Coordinates of C-alpha atoms in Angstrom, one line a residue:
Chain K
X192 CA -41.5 -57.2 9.4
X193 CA -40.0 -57.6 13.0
X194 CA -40.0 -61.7 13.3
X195 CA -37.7 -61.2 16.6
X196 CA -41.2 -58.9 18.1
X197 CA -43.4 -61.2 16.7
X198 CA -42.1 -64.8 18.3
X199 CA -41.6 -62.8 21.1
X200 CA -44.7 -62.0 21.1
X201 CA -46.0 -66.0 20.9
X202 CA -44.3 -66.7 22.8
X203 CA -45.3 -64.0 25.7
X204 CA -49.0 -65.0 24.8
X205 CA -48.2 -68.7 24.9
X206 CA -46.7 -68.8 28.2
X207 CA -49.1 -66.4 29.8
X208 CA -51.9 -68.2 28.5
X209 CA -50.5 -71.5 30.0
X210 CA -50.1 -69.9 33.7
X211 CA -53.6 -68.5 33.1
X212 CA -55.3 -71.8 33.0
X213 CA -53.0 -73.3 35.6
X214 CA -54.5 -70.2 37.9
X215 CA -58.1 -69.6 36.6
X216 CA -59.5 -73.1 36.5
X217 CA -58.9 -73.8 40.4
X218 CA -60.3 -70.5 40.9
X219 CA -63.0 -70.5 38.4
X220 CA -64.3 -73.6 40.6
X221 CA -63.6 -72.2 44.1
X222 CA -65.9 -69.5 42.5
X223 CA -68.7 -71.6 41.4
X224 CA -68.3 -74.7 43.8
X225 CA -67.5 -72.4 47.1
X226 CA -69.9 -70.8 49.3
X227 CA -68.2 -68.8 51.5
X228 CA -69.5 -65.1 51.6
X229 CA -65.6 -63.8 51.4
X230 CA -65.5 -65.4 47.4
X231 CA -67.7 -62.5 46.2
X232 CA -64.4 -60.2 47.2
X233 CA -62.0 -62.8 45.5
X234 CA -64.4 -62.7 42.4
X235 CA -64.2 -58.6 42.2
X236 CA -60.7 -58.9 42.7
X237 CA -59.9 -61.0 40.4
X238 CA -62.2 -59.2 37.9
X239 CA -60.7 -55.6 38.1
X240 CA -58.2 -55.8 35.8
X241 CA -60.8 -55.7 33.4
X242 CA -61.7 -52.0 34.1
X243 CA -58.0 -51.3 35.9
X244 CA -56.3 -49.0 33.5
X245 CA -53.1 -50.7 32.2
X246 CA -51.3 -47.2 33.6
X247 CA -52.3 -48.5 37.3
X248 CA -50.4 -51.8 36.9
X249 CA -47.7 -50.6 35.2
X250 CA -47.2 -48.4 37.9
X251 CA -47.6 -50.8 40.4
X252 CA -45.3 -53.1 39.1
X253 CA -42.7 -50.6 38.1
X254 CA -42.7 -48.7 41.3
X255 CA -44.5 -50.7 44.3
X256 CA -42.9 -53.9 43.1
X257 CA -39.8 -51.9 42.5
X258 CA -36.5 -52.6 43.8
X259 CA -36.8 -49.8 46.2
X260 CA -39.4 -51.6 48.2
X261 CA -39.5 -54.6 50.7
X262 CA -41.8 -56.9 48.2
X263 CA -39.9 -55.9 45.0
X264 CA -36.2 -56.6 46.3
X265 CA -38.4 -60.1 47.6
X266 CA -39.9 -60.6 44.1
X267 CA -36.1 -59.7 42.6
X268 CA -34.6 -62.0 44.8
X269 CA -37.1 -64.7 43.4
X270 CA -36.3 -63.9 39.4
X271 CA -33.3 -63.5 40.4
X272 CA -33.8 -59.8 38.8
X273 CA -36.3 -56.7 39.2
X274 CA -39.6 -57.1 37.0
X275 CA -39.0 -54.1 34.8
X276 CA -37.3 -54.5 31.6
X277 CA -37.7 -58.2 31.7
X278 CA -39.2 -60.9 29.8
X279 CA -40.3 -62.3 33.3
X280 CA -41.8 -59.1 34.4
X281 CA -43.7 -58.9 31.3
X282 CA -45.1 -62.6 32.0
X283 CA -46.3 -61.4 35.3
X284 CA -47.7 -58.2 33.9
X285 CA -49.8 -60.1 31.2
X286 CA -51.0 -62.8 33.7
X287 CA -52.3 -59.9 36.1
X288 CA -54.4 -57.9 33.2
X289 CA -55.4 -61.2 31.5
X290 CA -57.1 -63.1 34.7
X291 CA -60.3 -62.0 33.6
X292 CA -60.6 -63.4 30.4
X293 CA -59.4 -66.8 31.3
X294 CA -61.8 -66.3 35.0
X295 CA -64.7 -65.0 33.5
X296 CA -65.5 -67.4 30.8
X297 CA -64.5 -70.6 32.8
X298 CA -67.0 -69.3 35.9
X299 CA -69.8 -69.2 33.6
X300 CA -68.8 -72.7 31.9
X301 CA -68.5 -74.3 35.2
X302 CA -71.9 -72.7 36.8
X303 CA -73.7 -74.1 33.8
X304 CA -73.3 -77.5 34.7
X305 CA -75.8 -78.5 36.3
X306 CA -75.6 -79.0 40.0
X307 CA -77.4 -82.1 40.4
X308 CA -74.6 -83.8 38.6
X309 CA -72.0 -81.9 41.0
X310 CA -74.1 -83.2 44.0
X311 CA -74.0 -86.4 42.5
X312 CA -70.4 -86.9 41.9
X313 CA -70.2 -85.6 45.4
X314 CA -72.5 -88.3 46.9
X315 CA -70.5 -91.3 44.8
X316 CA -67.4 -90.0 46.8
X317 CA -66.1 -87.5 44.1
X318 CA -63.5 -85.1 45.8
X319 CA -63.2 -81.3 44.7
X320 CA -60.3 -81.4 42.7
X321 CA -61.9 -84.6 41.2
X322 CA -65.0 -83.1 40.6
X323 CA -62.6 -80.5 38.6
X324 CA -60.9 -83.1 36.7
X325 CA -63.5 -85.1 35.7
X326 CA -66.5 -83.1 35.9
X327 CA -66.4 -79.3 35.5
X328 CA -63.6 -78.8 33.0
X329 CA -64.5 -81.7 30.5
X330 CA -68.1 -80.6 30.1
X331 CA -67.1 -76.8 30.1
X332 CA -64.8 -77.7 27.8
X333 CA -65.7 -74.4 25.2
X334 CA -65.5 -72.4 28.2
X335 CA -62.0 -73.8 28.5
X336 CA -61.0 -72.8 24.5
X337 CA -62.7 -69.3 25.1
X338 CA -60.7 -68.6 28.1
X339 CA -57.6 -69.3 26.6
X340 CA -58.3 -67.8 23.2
X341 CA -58.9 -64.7 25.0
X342 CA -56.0 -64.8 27.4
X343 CA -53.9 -65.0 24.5
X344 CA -55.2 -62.6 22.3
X345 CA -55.7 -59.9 25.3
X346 CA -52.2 -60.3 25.3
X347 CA -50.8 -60.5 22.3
X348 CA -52.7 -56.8 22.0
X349 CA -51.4 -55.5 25.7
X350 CA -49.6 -52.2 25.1
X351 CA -49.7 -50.0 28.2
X352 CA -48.5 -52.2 31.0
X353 CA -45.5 -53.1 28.0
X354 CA -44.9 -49.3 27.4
X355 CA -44.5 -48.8 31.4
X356 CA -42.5 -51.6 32.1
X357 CA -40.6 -53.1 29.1
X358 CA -37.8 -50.5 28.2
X359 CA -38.0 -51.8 24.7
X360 CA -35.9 -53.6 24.1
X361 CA -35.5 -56.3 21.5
X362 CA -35.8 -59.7 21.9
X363 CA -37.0 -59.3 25.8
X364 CA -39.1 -56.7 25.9
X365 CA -40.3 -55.5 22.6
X366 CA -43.7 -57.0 21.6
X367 CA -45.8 -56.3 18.0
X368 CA -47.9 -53.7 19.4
X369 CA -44.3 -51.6 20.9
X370 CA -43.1 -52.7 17.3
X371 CA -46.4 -50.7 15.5
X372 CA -45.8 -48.0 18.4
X373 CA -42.6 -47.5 17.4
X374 CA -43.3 -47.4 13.8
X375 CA -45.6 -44.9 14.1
X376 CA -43.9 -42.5 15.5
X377 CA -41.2 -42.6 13.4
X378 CA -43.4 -41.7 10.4
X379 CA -42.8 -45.4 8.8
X380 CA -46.4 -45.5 8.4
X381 CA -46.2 -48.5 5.6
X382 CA -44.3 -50.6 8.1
X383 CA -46.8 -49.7 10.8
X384 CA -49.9 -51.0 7.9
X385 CA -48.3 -54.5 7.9
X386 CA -47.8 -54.9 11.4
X387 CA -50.8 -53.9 12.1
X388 CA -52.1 -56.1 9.3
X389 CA -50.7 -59.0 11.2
X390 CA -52.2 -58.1 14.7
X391 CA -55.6 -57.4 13.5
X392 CA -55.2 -60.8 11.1
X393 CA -54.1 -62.7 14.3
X394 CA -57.2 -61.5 16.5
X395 CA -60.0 -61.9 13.3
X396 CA -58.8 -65.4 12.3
X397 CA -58.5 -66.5 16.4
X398 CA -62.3 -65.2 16.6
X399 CA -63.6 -67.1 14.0
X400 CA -62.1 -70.0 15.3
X401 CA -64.1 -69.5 18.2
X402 CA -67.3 -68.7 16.8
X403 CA -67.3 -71.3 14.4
X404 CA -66.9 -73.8 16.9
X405 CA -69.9 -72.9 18.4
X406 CA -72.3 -73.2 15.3
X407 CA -71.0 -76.3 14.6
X408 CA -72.5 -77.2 18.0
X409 CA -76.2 -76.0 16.6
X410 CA -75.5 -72.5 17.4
X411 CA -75.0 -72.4 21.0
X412 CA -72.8 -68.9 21.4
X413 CA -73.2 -68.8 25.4
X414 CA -69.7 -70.6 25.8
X415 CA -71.7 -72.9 28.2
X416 CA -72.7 -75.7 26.5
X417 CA -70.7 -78.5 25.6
Chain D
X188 CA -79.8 -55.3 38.1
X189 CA -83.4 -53.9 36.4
X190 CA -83.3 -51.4 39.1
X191 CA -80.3 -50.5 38.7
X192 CA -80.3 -49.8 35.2
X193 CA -83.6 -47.6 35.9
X194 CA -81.6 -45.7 38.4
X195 CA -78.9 -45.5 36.0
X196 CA -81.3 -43.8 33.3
X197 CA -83.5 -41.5 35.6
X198 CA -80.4 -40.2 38.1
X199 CA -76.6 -41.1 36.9
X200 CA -76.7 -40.4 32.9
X201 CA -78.1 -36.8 33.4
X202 CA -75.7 -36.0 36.4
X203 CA -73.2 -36.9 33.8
X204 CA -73.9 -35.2 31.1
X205 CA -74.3 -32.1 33.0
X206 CA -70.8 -32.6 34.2
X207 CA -69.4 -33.2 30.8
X208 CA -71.0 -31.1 28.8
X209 CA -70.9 -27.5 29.9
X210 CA -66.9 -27.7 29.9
X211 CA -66.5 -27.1 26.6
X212 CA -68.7 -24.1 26.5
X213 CA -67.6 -22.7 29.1
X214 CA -64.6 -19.7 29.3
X215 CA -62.0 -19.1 26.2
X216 CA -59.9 -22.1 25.3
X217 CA -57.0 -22.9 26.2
X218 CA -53.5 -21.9 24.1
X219 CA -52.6 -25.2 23.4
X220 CA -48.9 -26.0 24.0
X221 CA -47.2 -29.3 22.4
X222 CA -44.0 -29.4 24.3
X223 CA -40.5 -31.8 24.3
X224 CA -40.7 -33.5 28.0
X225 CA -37.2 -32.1 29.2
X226 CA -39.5 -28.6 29.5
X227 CA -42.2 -30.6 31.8
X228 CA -40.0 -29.0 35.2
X229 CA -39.4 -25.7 33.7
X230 CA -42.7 -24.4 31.6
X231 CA -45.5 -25.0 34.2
X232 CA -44.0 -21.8 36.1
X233 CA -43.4 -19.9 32.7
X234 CA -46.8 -20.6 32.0
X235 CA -48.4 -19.2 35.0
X236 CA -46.0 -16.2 34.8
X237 CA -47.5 -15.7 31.4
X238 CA -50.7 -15.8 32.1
X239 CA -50.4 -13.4 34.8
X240 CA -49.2 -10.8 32.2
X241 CA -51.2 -11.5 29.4
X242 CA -54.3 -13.3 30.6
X243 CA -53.9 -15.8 28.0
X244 CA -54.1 -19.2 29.7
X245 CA -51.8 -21.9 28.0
X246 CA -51.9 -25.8 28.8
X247 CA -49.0 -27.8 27.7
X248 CA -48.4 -31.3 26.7
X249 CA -45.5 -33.3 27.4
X250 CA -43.8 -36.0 25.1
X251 CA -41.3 -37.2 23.2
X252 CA -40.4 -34.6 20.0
X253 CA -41.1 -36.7 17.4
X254 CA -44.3 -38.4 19.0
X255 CA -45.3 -34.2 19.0
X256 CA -44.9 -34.1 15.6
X257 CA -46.8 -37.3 14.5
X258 CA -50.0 -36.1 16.5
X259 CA -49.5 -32.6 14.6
X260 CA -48.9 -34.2 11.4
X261 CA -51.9 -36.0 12.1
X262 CA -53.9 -32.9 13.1
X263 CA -53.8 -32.7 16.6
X264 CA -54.8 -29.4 17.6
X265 CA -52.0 -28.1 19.3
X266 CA -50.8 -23.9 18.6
X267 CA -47.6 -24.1 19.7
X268 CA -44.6 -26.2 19.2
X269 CA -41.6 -26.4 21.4
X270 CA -39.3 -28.9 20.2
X271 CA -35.8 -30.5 21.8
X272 CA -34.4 -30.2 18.5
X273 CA -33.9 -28.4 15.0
X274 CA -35.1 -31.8 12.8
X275 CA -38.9 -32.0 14.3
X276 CA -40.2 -28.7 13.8
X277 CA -37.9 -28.3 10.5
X278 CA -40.0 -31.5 9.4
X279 CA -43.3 -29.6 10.1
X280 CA -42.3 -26.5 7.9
X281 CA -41.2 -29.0 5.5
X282 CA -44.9 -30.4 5.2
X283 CA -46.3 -27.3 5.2
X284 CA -47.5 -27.1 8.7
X285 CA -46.0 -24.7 10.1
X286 CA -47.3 -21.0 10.2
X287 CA -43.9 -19.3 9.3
X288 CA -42.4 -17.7 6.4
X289 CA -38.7 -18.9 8.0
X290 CA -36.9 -21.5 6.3
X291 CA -35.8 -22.7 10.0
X292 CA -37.6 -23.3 13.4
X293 CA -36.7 -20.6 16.0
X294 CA -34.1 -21.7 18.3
X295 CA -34.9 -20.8 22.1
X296 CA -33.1 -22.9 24.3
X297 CA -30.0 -25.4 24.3
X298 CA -30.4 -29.0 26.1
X299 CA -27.7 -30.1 28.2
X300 CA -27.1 -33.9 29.2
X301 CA -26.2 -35.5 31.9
X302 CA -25.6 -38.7 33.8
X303 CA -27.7 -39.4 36.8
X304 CA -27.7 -42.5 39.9
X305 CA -29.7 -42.0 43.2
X306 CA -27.9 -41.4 46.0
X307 CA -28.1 -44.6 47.4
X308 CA -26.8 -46.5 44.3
X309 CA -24.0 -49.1 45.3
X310 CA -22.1 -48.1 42.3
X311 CA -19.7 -45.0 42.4
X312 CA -20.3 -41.4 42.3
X313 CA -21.6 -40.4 38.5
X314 CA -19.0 -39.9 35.9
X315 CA -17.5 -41.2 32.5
X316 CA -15.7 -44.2 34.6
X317 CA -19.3 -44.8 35.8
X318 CA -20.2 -46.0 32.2
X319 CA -17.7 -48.7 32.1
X320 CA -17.8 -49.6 35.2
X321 CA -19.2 -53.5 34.7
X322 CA -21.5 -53.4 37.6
X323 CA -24.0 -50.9 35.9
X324 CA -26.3 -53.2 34.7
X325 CA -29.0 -51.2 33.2
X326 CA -28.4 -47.7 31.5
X327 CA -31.7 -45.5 31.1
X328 CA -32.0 -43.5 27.9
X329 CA -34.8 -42.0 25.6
X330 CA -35.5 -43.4 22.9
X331 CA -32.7 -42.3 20.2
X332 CA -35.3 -42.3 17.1
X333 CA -37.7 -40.0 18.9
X334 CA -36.3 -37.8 21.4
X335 CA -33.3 -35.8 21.0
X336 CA -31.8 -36.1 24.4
X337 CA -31.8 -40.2 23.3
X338 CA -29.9 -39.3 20.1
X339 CA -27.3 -37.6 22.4
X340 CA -27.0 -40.1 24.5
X341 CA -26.3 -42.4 21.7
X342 CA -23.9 -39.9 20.3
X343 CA -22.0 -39.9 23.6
X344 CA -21.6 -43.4 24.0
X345 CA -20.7 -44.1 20.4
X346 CA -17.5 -41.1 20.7
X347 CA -16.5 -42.4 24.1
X348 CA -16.3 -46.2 22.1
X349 CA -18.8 -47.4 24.6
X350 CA -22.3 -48.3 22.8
X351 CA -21.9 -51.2 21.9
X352 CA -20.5 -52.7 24.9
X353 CA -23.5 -51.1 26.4
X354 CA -26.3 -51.5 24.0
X355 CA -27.1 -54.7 25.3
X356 CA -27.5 -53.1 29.2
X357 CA -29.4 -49.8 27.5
X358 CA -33.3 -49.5 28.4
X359 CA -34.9 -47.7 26.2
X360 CA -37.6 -45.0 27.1
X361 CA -40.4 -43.3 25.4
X362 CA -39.4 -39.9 26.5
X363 CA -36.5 -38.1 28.8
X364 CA -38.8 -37.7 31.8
X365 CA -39.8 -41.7 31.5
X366 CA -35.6 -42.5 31.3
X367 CA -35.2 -40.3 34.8
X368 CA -38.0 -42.4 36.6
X369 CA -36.9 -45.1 35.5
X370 CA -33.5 -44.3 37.6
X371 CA -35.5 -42.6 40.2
X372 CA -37.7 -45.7 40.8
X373 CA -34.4 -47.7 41.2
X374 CA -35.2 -49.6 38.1
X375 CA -32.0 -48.8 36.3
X376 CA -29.2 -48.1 37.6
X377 CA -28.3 -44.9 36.0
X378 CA -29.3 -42.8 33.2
X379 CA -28.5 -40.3 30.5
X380 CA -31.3 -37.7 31.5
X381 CA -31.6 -33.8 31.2
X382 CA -30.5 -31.2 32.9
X383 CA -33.8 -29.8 33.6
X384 CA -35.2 -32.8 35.1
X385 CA -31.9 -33.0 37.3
X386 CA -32.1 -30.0 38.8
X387 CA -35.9 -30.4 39.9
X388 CA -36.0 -30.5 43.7
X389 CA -37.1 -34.3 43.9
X390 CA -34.2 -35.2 42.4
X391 CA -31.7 -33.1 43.1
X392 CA -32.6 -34.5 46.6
X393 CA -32.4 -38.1 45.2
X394 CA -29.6 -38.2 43.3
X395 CA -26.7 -37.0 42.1
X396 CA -25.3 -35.9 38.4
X397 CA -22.3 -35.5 35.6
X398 CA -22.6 -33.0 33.4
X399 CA -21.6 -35.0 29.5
X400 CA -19.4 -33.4 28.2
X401 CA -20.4 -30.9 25.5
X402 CA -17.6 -32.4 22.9
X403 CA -19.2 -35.5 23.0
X404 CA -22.6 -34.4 21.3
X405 CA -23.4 -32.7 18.5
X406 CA -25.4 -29.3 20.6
X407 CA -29.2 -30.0 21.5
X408 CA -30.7 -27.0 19.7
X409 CA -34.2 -26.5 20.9
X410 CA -36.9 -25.0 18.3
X411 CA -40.0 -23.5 17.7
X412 CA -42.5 -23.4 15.3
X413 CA -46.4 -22.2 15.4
X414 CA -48.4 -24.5 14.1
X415 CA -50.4 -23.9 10.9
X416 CA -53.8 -24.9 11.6
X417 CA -54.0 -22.5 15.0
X418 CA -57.0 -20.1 14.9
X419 CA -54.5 -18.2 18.0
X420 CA -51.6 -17.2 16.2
X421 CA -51.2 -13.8 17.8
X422 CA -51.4 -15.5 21.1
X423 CA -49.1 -18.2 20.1
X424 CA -46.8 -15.5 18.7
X425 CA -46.9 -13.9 21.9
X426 CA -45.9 -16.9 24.4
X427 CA -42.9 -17.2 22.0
X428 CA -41.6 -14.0 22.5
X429 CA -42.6 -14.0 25.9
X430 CA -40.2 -17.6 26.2
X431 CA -37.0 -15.3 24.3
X432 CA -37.4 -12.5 26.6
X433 CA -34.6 -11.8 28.4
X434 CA -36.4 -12.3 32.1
X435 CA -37.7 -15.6 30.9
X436 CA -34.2 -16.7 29.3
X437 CA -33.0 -15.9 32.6
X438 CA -35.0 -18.4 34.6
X439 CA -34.5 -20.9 32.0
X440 CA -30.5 -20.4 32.5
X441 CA -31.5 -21.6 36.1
X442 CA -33.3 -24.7 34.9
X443 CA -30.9 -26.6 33.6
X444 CA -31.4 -25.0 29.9
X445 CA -28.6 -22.6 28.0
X446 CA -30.5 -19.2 26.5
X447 CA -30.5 -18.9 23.2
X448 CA -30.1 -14.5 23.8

């Protein structure tokens, strides 16, 4: 068992997951709070890298964010090195193909609060980020465990944007699922059973966690109520 | 969203199945090639030449060797294999899986490594001082447990006493083409790449190369096998000889590969 690959791999999840939140609830709320007409474009947006295939980011972050172009010397300058074959770039990588698990749950968490409540926080004085604080995010607060069980999972199982852009290498770069990749194709088929083993024990167990916690709530699955 | 789904049913679903399905049915099937990447600049032409002659239309797949012989192993339907090494294809006979009464794959071509940089690197013209010079800070190679050109690469490095200065600078890639875009797309600095994909035109006008030494790796020995489970093996038979004719070692001469004739 790899257990360089694996904490790298928490620890890729982890941190993803925490810049997920820190992104996705503020825009979870623009979504549900706003009413500007240009929000349904923010809302695609921020949706497509659910059908985007991983081979599109990669190449966008490999090439277009490359060092050979005007944003990716910008972006290097920043890190303080280019994306690819970092850590860092992974982070960034994860973040982009992850938004919509950590949007999509938390937008229909927050729009299932009712909006008289909204209104009347609203009335009392209640600012947005207020309304946020205090409001939206406590009672969607299963929304808020979904989204982040999912960002973390999506990414503990990312492969393609990793294969594009990681270089493989160990302790920066080389995550489980490169680990099983690699495994594979290098016949070591039982070593490739237990990691495997591992990913698909990581993703069952984090599931149940979810699910259970909703029974316990009399069975509401929606992710909505509280 | 009703309405959708009802237009979905009625118009888009059969427009889509009559796109999908008649491809199948349609025309002979193509030879199936499974091929080691450092051939993805020079079949394609081969190919077409081929098919010109024989009217046997062949489609090749590109990847790392061993990643080849894992989807064969696994039954992926491929006639022909085209290996950047000996071990691969040997392994396939080994199982059983290849259609040949030979102990040994059948060579075809030689590899031949090189060190590339773009043109517009800041670091010096490409040579054996290039790989100690301390300001390359990332070396592209394939990966050493799957394609051959990677184990050469390592090979290199570990004779010239370099590797494990390096190792820590090395990125590692799933295949020889993936190493030279790396480079290309100014990613790495420089890379241990083939010949072939050298001397395409994109980056031949791009960049600029050092032929490795040949003392400093054990030879790349490219092989063949035909795969057992073909239902083509006169056809497959026949692209093989076509590659060892001498026209065709020829052109790959020209390509960055050493004939085997």
């Amino acid at each position: 068992m790899d257990w360089q690959a694996f904490a790298l791999t928490l620890r890729l999840a982890s941190i993803t997951t925490i810049v997920l939140l820190a992104i996705a609830v503020p825009l979870a709320a623009l979504l549900v709070l706003g009413r500007a007409r240009w929000l349904a474009a923010v809302e695609a947006l921020a949706t497509l890298p659910l059908v985007l295939p991983p081979t599109v980011l990669g190449f966008f972050l490999l090439v277009l964010l490359g060092p050979r172009t005007a944003a990716g010397r910008a972006i290097a300058a920043l890190f303080g090195h280019p994306l690819a074959f970092s850590f860092d770039g992974l982070v960034v990588g994860s973040v982009i193909y992850s938004l919509p698990f950590a949007v999509q749950p938390l937008v229909a968490g927050f729009a299932a609060v009712p909006a008289s409540l909204v209104d009347a926080a609203r009335l009392l004085g209640a600012g947005p980020s207020r309304v946020v604080r205090t409001l939206l995010v406590p009672l969607a607060r299963r929304s808020l465990i979904t989204a982040a069980v999912l960002s973390f999972l999506h990414t503990v199982g990312e492969f393609g944007v990793v294969l594009m852009l990681g270089g493989d290498i160990p302790g920066a770069t080389r995550t489980l699922s490169i680990v099983l990749y690699n495994q594979v194709e290098n016949f070591d088929y039982g070593a490739a059973g237990r990691t495997a083993a591992i990913l698909m024990g990581l993703s069952v167990l984090a599931l149940i966690a979810i699910y259970s916690k909703g029974l316990e709530h009399g069975g509401a699955r929606g992710g909505s109520r509280a | 969203m009703e309405a959708g789904l009802a237009l979905m049913r009625r118009r888009l679903l059969p427009a889509l199945f009559a796109l999908v399905l008649p491809a199948p049915v349609c025309a002979q099937a193509a030879l199936r090639v499974a091929a080691a990447a450092d051939l993805e600049p020079v079949l394609p032409p081969i190919l077409a030449q081929f098919e010109e002659q024989t009217r046997i239309h062949a489609a090749a797949t590109y990847q790392a060797s061993a990643m080849l012989t894992t989807q064969i192993e696994n039954g992926a339907p491929f006639d022909l294999f085209l290996s950047a090494d000996l071990s691969f294809p040997g392994r396939l006979i080994a199982a059983g899986m290849a259609d040949t009464a030979e102990p040994a794959p059948i060579p075809y071509a030689n590899g031949t490594l090189v060190l590339w940089e773009r043109k517009d690197s800041h670091l010096p013209f490409p040579s054996l001082a290039l790989l100690s010079d301390p300001n390359l800070k990332l070396l592209a190679i394939a990966n050493p447990e799957r394609a051959p050109y990677g184990r050469a690469a390592v090979a290199a490095l570990t004779k010239l006493r370099l590797y494990d200065s390096l190792k820590p600078r090395l990125v590692t890639a799933e295949n020889i083409a993936q190493a030279a875009q790396f480079v290309d797309s100014g990613n790495a600095d420089a890379g241990l790449i083939s010949l072939t994909s050298a001397l395409t035109p994109k980056l031949t006008a791009s960049g600029n190369y050092f032929v490795i030494p040949r003392d400093l790796y054990p030879p790349i020995e490219q092989g063949a096998v035909i795969v057992k489970s073909t239902k083509r093996r006169a056809a497959a038979q026949k692209l093989l000889d076509f590659l060892l004719s001498a026209p065709v070692q020829a052109e790959l001469a020209k390509s960055g590969l050493t004939p085997v004739k």
